[in-house]
Short mmCIF file of C-alpha atoms in Angstrom, two decimals:
data_model
loop_
_atom_site.label_atom_id
_atom_site.label_comp_id
_atom_site.label_asym_id
_atom_site.label_seq_id
_atom_site.Cartn_x
_atom_site.Cartn_y
_atom_site.Cartn_z
CA MET A 244 -16.80 25.22 40.93
CA ALA A 245 -18.29 22.80 38.40
CA LEU A 246 -15.88 24.10 35.76
CA LEU A 247 -12.89 23.40 38.00
CA LEU A 248 -14.20 19.89 38.61
CA TYR A 249 -14.51 19.24 34.86
CA VAL A 250 -10.99 20.58 34.29
CA ALA A 251 -9.63 18.38 37.06
CA ILE A 252 -11.37 15.31 35.65
CA GLY A 253 -10.06 16.16 32.18
CA LEU A 254 -6.51 16.47 33.49
CA VAL A 255 -6.74 13.13 35.30
CA ILE A 256 -8.02 11.43 32.14
CA ALA A 257 -5.22 13.04 30.06
CA VAL A 258 -2.59 11.86 32.53
CA LEU A 259 -4.00 8.31 32.53
CA ILE A 260 -4.06 8.20 28.72
CA PHE A 261 -0.50 9.51 28.59
CA PHE A 262 0.73 6.96 31.12
CA PHE A 263 -1.05 3.87 29.80
CA MET A 264 -0.38 4.62 26.12
CA LYS A 265 3.34 5.38 26.48
CA SER A 266 5.54 3.88 23.78
CA SER A 267 7.87 2.68 26.50
CA LYS A 268 7.56 1.70 30.14
CA GLU A 269 10.23 4.32 30.80
CA MET A 270 9.06 7.75 31.86
CA PRO A 271 10.46 10.74 29.93
CA LYS A 272 13.39 12.19 31.87
CA ASN A 273 13.38 15.69 30.39
CA TRP A 274 11.29 18.08 28.34
CA SER A 275 12.56 16.95 24.93
CA GLN A 276 11.76 13.32 25.75
CA PHE A 277 8.31 14.36 26.98
CA VAL A 278 7.65 16.17 23.70
CA SER A 279 8.87 13.14 21.76
CA GLU A 280 6.45 10.92 23.65
CA LEU A 281 3.56 13.28 22.95
CA LYS A 282 4.39 13.21 19.24
CA VAL A 283 4.49 9.41 19.20
CA GLN A 284 1.15 9.15 20.96
CA GLN A 285 -0.38 11.66 18.57
CA CYS A 286 1.00 9.73 15.60
CA GLY A 287 -0.35 6.48 17.03
CA PHE A 288 -3.77 7.98 17.63
CA VAL A 289 -3.96 9.25 14.04
CA GLY A 290 -2.81 5.82 12.84
CA ILE A 291 -5.58 4.07 14.79
CA VAL A 292 -8.21 6.43 13.40
CA GLU A 293 -6.95 5.90 9.85
CA ASP A 294 -7.01 2.12 10.31
CA ILE A 295 -10.64 2.30 11.42
CA VAL A 296 -11.74 4.72 8.70
CA LEU A 297 -9.89 2.87 5.93
CA ARG A 298 -10.79 -0.63 7.10
CA GLY A 299 -12.67 -1.26 3.87
CA ALA A 300 -9.59 -0.46 1.76
CA ASN A 301 -7.32 -2.81 3.71
CA LYS A 302 -7.74 -5.80 1.41
CA VAL A 303 -5.40 -7.88 -0.70
CA THR A 304 -6.35 -10.32 -3.43
CA LEU A 305 -4.40 -13.58 -3.36
CA TYR A 306 -3.72 -15.48 -6.58
CA LYS A 307 -1.62 -18.48 -7.56
CA GLN A 308 2.03 -17.77 -8.43
CA PRO A 309 3.78 -21.16 -8.67
CA GLY A 310 7.49 -20.95 -9.35
CA LYS A 311 8.03 -17.77 -7.36
CA ILE A 312 10.31 -17.60 -4.34
CA ALA A 313 9.95 -15.16 -1.45
CA LEU A 314 12.32 -14.51 1.43
CA ILE A 315 11.07 -13.01 4.68
CA THR A 316 12.91 -12.07 7.85
CA GLY A 317 11.16 -12.95 11.09
CA GLY A 318 8.20 -14.84 9.65
CA ASN A 319 7.55 -17.09 12.64
CA ARG A 320 5.22 -14.89 14.71
CA GLY A 321 3.08 -11.76 14.65
CA ILE A 322 2.22 -10.37 11.24
CA GLY A 323 5.13 -12.36 9.78
CA LEU A 324 3.34 -15.63 10.45
CA ARG A 325 0.24 -14.35 8.64
CA ILE A 326 2.36 -13.08 5.74
CA VAL A 327 3.84 -16.55 5.31
CA LYS A 328 0.35 -18.10 5.30
CA LYS A 329 -0.80 -15.77 2.53
CA LEU A 330 2.31 -16.44 0.45
CA VAL A 331 1.77 -20.19 0.83
CA GLU A 332 -1.83 -19.76 -0.30
CA CYS A 333 -0.38 -18.21 -3.47
CA ASP A 334 1.81 -21.31 -4.04
CA ILE A 335 4.92 -19.21 -3.43
CA GLU A 336 8.00 -20.97 -2.06
CA VAL A 337 9.10 -19.22 1.15
CA ILE A 338 12.51 -18.86 2.80
CA LEU A 339 12.36 -17.75 6.43
CA GLY A 340 15.33 -16.08 8.10
CA VAL A 341 14.75 -16.65 11.82
CA ARG A 342 16.72 -16.77 15.06
CA ASN A 343 15.74 -20.34 15.92
CA PRO A 344 14.96 -22.43 12.81
CA VAL A 345 13.88 -25.54 14.73
CA GLU A 346 11.33 -23.83 16.98
CA SER A 347 10.20 -21.55 14.15
CA LYS A 348 9.53 -24.55 11.91
CA LYS A 349 7.31 -26.08 14.58
CA ALA A 350 5.39 -22.82 15.11
CA VAL A 351 4.85 -22.10 11.42
CA GLU A 352 3.85 -25.63 10.46
CA LYS A 353 1.45 -25.85 13.41
CA TYR A 354 -0.17 -22.57 12.33
CA LEU A 355 -0.45 -23.67 8.70
CA GLU A 356 -1.99 -27.00 9.71
CA HIS A 357 -5.02 -25.12 11.04
CA GLY A 358 -5.66 -23.93 7.50
CA LYS A 359 -4.73 -27.30 6.02
CA LEU A 360 -1.83 -25.69 4.16
CA ALA A 361 1.18 -27.35 5.77
CA ALA A 362 1.29 -30.37 3.45
CA GLY A 363 1.69 -28.38 0.23
CA ALA A 364 3.85 -25.60 1.63
CA LYS A 365 7.40 -25.18 0.34
CA LEU A 366 9.23 -23.72 3.31
CA HIS A 367 12.91 -23.29 4.15
CA PHE A 368 14.17 -22.22 7.58
CA GLU A 369 17.62 -20.71 7.98
CA GLN A 370 19.25 -19.17 11.04
CA LEU A 371 19.44 -15.37 10.95
CA ASP A 372 20.04 -12.72 13.58
CA ILE A 373 19.22 -9.66 11.51
CA GLY A 374 20.87 -7.35 14.06
CA SER A 375 24.25 -9.04 13.54
CA MET A 376 25.99 -8.12 10.31
CA LYS A 377 28.12 -11.25 10.66
CA SER A 378 24.96 -13.37 10.84
CA VAL A 379 23.46 -11.57 7.85
CA ARG A 380 26.54 -12.35 5.76
CA THR A 381 26.52 -15.99 6.86
CA PHE A 382 22.81 -16.28 6.08
CA ALA A 383 23.21 -14.72 2.63
CA GLY A 384 26.16 -17.04 2.00
CA LYS A 385 23.86 -20.03 2.57
CA ILE A 386 21.04 -18.64 0.43
CA GLN A 387 23.06 -17.55 -2.60
CA PRO A 388 24.18 -21.02 -3.79
CA LYS A 389 20.78 -22.60 -3.06
CA PHE A 390 18.62 -20.07 -4.88
CA ASP A 391 19.64 -18.34 -8.07
CA LYS A 392 16.43 -16.30 -8.07
CA ILE A 393 14.42 -14.53 -5.37
CA HIS A 394 11.29 -12.80 -6.59
CA ILE A 395 10.21 -11.15 -3.34
CA LEU A 396 12.30 -9.94 -0.40
CA ILE A 397 10.26 -8.92 2.65
CA ASN A 398 12.31 -7.12 5.29
CA ASN A 399 9.89 -7.69 8.14
CA ALA A 400 11.78 -8.44 11.38
CA GLY A 401 12.06 -5.61 13.85
CA VAL A 402 12.09 -4.29 17.40
CA MET A 403 10.25 -1.34 18.92
CA CYS A 404 11.07 0.94 21.83
CA VAL A 405 13.46 -1.45 23.54
CA PRO A 406 15.85 -0.37 26.32
CA TYR A 407 19.20 1.01 25.21
CA LYS A 408 21.57 -1.63 23.90
CA LEU A 409 24.53 -1.77 21.55
CA THR A 410 25.12 -4.85 19.40
CA GLU A 411 28.43 -6.69 19.42
CA GLU A 412 29.41 -4.60 16.40
CA GLY A 413 28.67 -1.38 18.26
CA PHE A 414 25.36 -0.40 16.66
CA GLU A 415 22.30 0.83 18.52
CA SER A 416 19.83 -2.05 18.42
CA HIS A 417 16.96 -0.31 16.61
CA MET A 418 19.18 0.82 13.76
CA ALA A 419 20.99 -2.54 13.64
CA ILE A 420 17.85 -4.68 13.49
CA ASN A 421 15.38 -2.45 11.68
CA HIS A 422 17.72 -0.81 9.17
CA TYR A 423 21.36 -1.94 8.94
CA GLY A 424 20.68 -5.68 8.81
CA HIS A 425 18.03 -5.35 6.12
CA PHE A 426 20.14 -2.86 4.18
CA LEU A 427 23.03 -5.34 4.10
CA LEU A 428 20.78 -8.31 3.29
CA THR A 429 19.23 -6.45 0.37
CA HIS A 430 22.69 -5.60 -0.94
CA LEU A 431 23.86 -9.21 -0.73
CA LEU A 432 20.76 -10.64 -2.42
CA LEU A 433 20.52 -8.11 -5.26
CA PRO A 434 21.95 -10.57 -7.84
CA GLN A 435 19.16 -13.05 -7.01
CA LEU A 436 16.52 -10.32 -7.19
CA ARG A 437 17.90 -8.99 -10.46
CA ALA A 438 17.88 -12.50 -11.94
CA ALA A 439 14.25 -13.02 -10.90
CA GLY A 440 12.84 -9.78 -12.27
CA THR A 441 11.62 -9.25 -15.82
CA PRO A 442 10.48 -6.08 -17.63
CA ASP A 443 6.86 -7.19 -17.22
CA CYS A 444 7.14 -8.56 -13.70
CA HIS A 445 9.65 -6.83 -11.45
CA ALA A 446 11.19 -8.50 -8.42
CA ARG A 447 10.06 -6.68 -5.28
CA ILE A 448 11.71 -5.48 -2.10
CA VAL A 449 9.28 -4.73 0.71
CA ASN A 450 10.43 -2.82 3.80
CA VAL A 451 8.03 -2.94 6.74
CA SER A 452 8.27 0.50 8.34
CA SER A 453 5.83 2.44 10.53
CA CYS A 454 3.74 5.59 10.51
CA VAL A 455 6.16 7.09 13.05
CA ASN A 456 8.62 7.62 10.21
CA LYS A 457 6.77 10.94 9.82
CA ILE A 458 8.20 12.24 13.09
CA GLY A 459 11.60 10.58 12.76
CA GLU A 460 14.93 12.40 12.56
CA ILE A 461 18.30 10.97 11.55
CA ASN A 462 20.86 12.01 14.15
CA TYR A 463 24.03 11.74 12.06
CA SER A 464 26.21 13.29 14.78
CA ASP A 465 25.12 10.64 17.32
CA ILE A 466 23.51 7.84 15.31
CA ASN A 467 23.75 5.45 18.28
CA MET A 468 22.00 7.99 20.52
CA THR A 469 24.53 7.71 23.32
CA LYS A 470 23.29 11.06 24.63
CA ASN A 471 19.70 11.60 25.76
CA TYR A 472 18.47 8.18 24.59
CA TYR A 473 14.73 7.69 24.48
CA PRO A 474 13.35 4.44 23.01
CA SER A 475 10.74 5.96 20.70
CA ARG A 476 13.28 8.37 19.19
CA ALA A 477 15.54 5.48 18.28
CA TYR A 478 12.61 3.56 16.82
CA ASN A 479 11.41 6.57 14.81
CA GLN A 480 14.91 7.12 13.44
CA SER A 481 15.21 3.52 12.26
CA LYS A 482 11.80 3.60 10.59
CA LEU A 483 12.59 6.83 8.77
CA ALA A 484 15.84 5.24 7.60
CA GLN A 485 13.86 2.39 6.02
CA ILE A 486 11.69 4.89 4.13
CA LEU A 487 14.64 6.87 2.74
CA PHE A 488 16.49 3.66 1.83
CA THR A 489 13.48 2.34 -0.07
CA LYS A 490 13.07 5.52 -2.08
CA HIS A 491 16.77 5.82 -2.93
CA ILE A 492 17.28 2.30 -4.23
CA ASN A 493 14.10 2.48 -6.31
CA LEU A 494 15.35 5.64 -8.00
CA GLN A 495 18.59 3.83 -8.82
CA PHE A 496 16.73 0.77 -10.13
CA GLU A 497 14.76 3.02 -12.47
CA GLU A 498 17.89 4.84 -13.62
CA ASP A 499 19.71 1.55 -14.30
CA ASN A 500 16.62 -0.03 -15.87
CA ASP A 501 16.84 -2.88 -13.37
CA PRO A 502 13.76 -5.17 -13.16
CA ILE A 503 13.38 -4.54 -9.42
CA GLN A 504 11.08 -2.24 -7.49
CA SER A 505 10.96 -1.40 -3.80
CA HIS A 506 8.13 -0.43 -1.48
CA SER A 507 7.92 0.69 2.14
CA LEU A 508 4.79 0.57 4.24
CA HIS A 509 2.97 1.02 7.50
CA PRO A 510 1.16 -2.24 8.37
CA GLY A 511 -1.13 -0.43 10.78
CA VAL A 512 -1.17 -0.15 14.54
CA VAL A 513 -1.16 -3.89 15.14
CA ASN A 514 -1.66 -5.84 18.36
CA THR A 515 1.49 -7.98 18.48
CA ASP A 516 4.26 -8.63 20.98
CA LEU A 517 6.15 -5.77 19.34
CA PHE A 518 4.44 -3.73 22.09
CA GLU A 519 5.99 -5.80 24.89
CA HIS A 520 8.01 -2.79 26.11
CA SER A 521 5.05 -0.42 25.87
CA SER A 522 2.85 0.76 28.73
CA THR A 523 -0.13 -0.59 26.79
CA ASN A 524 0.81 -3.94 28.34
CA TYR A 525 -0.83 -2.66 31.51
CA VAL A 526 -4.16 -2.37 29.65
CA PRO A 527 -4.09 -5.15 27.01
CA TRP A 528 -7.85 -4.86 26.43
CA VAL A 529 -7.24 -1.44 24.85
CA ARG A 530 -5.01 -3.01 22.20
CA GLN A 531 -7.55 -5.75 21.55
CA LEU A 532 -10.28 -3.16 21.16
CA LEU A 533 -8.54 -0.50 19.08
CA PHE A 534 -5.56 -2.08 17.28
CA LYS A 535 -5.56 -4.21 14.14
CA ASN A 536 -5.10 -7.92 14.64
CA PRO A 537 -2.01 -9.57 13.06
CA GLU A 538 -3.95 -10.91 10.07
CA GLN A 539 -5.19 -7.43 9.23
CA GLY A 540 -1.66 -6.10 9.73
CA SER A 541 -0.24 -8.57 7.22
CA ARG A 542 -2.44 -7.43 4.36
CA THR A 543 -0.56 -4.30 3.26
CA VAL A 544 2.73 -6.22 3.38
CA VAL A 545 1.42 -8.90 1.04
CA TYR A 546 -0.25 -6.25 -1.11
CA ALA A 547 3.13 -4.56 -1.59
CA ALA A 548 4.69 -7.92 -2.44
CA ILE A 549 2.23 -9.22 -5.05
CA ALA A 550 -0.42 -6.68 -6.10
CA PRO A 551 -0.46 -6.45 -9.94
CA GLU A 552 -1.68 -2.84 -9.76
CA LEU A 553 1.66 -1.84 -8.21
CA GLU A 554 3.70 -3.22 -11.10
CA GLY A 555 6.11 -0.55 -12.27
CA LYS A 556 5.13 1.77 -9.41
CA GLY A 557 8.06 1.26 -7.07
CA GLY A 558 9.26 3.75 -4.50
CA THR A 559 5.79 4.12 -3.04
CA TYR A 560 4.86 4.17 0.64
CA LEU A 561 1.71 2.23 1.47
CA SER A 562 -0.80 2.07 4.29
CA ASN A 563 -4.06 0.12 4.36
CA CYS A 564 -3.33 -1.27 0.89
CA ARG A 565 -3.15 2.16 -0.72
CA VAL A 566 -0.48 4.72 -1.54
CA ALA A 567 -0.09 7.13 1.39
CA SER A 568 1.99 10.09 2.46
CA CYS A 569 5.05 9.79 4.66
CA HIS A 570 8.04 11.84 5.87
CA ARG A 571 8.79 15.08 4.03
CA PHE A 572 12.32 13.83 3.21
CA TRP A 573 10.81 11.00 1.14
CA LYS A 574 10.69 13.39 -1.82
CA ASN A 575 14.12 14.82 -1.08
CA SER A 576 16.68 12.87 -3.14
CA VAL A 577 19.56 14.65 -1.36
CA GLN A 578 18.39 13.41 2.06
CA CYS A 579 17.77 9.91 0.68
CA ASP A 580 21.26 9.80 -0.81
CA LYS A 581 22.83 11.16 2.39
CA LEU A 582 21.33 8.35 4.48
CA PHE A 583 22.23 5.77 1.84
CA GLN A 584 25.89 6.83 1.65
CA PHE A 585 26.11 7.08 5.43
CA THR A 586 24.84 3.51 5.79
CA CYS A 587 27.20 2.20 3.09
CA ASP A 588 30.12 3.82 4.89
CA THR A 589 28.98 2.46 8.25
CA LEU A 590 28.74 -1.09 6.92
CA GLY A 591 31.79 -0.90 4.65
CA ILE A 592 29.80 -1.43 1.44
CA LYS A 593 31.69 -0.05 -1.57
CA ASP A 594 29.32 -1.07 -4.38
CA PHE A 595 25.80 -1.62 -3.13
CA PHE A 596 24.29 -2.27 -6.56
CA HIS A 597 26.90 -4.80 -7.76
CA LYS A 598 27.26 -2.82 -10.98
CA GLU A 599 30.39 -4.70 -11.90
CA LEU A 600 28.22 -7.81 -12.29
CA LYS A 601 26.07 -6.31 -15.01
#
């Protein structure tokens, strides 16, 4: 009898954990979605444990780098806001691509004032909807004549586990915002990155991914997931795409002897409004207790962008300011190339690397 009671209590606890830690407020509608949710929760649990165990390694050393220019997407809140602060502390000039430049300027400057950094900060705010390829092209068109060099490109903006939506251009929103927009922006700004890099100090591309890339799958036959859509699957797919993209372009940079290197990373399981569509919103104290705060989440991003020990070591995937393992396809150049060519075809890009300019 006591054993049955313990089993019953265990089942109740398991159900509560499953419900309150769901990646989405939606309930799985079939077995495959249920399995997907279990995988996401397992991945998140492992990520939380790693963040706690490796807390001592999650450190980045800031140092002055006057004359350098960094561009970040979505740097007005969450970990992006903390990334901007750290870049400013390094005397790096920062361009922010944001949806609302006016409101973002107010938010960023107010945050920097608390650290008495606003007065000396060199900040530029430009309108950018990273999920709109038209907006990305317009944004890049404004940046290109103003800045002949960009030393650091941080592809940070993103969405997670949002309800199903297609953009005006017909792309599923996770892929559009997390992958396609940053893919296109990187392509358009390659001349500026190439001009900024030197053999001794490469320009850097930093793609902010997630640990769930490990369970991601690219559904080439239904990339927009019109059938059997589940938010976490779409998110996982987009984060895997970022990993494969990062690896592929770094291989090409090395082959072409370009002074650019790329990194992808997992910032940690971070308590930000990225979880607004998650069931963890019902128990916010759990996030405050177990998740990294935004400042801690910004460290690996900045580490990838400036750490001297990473010089010449592009193509790496980072977590807690150290090289980590990721999806099995990361080492598969065929899979990396397949995703790269698929994305080029989807976006109508004929020469991603601008080789005719060299």
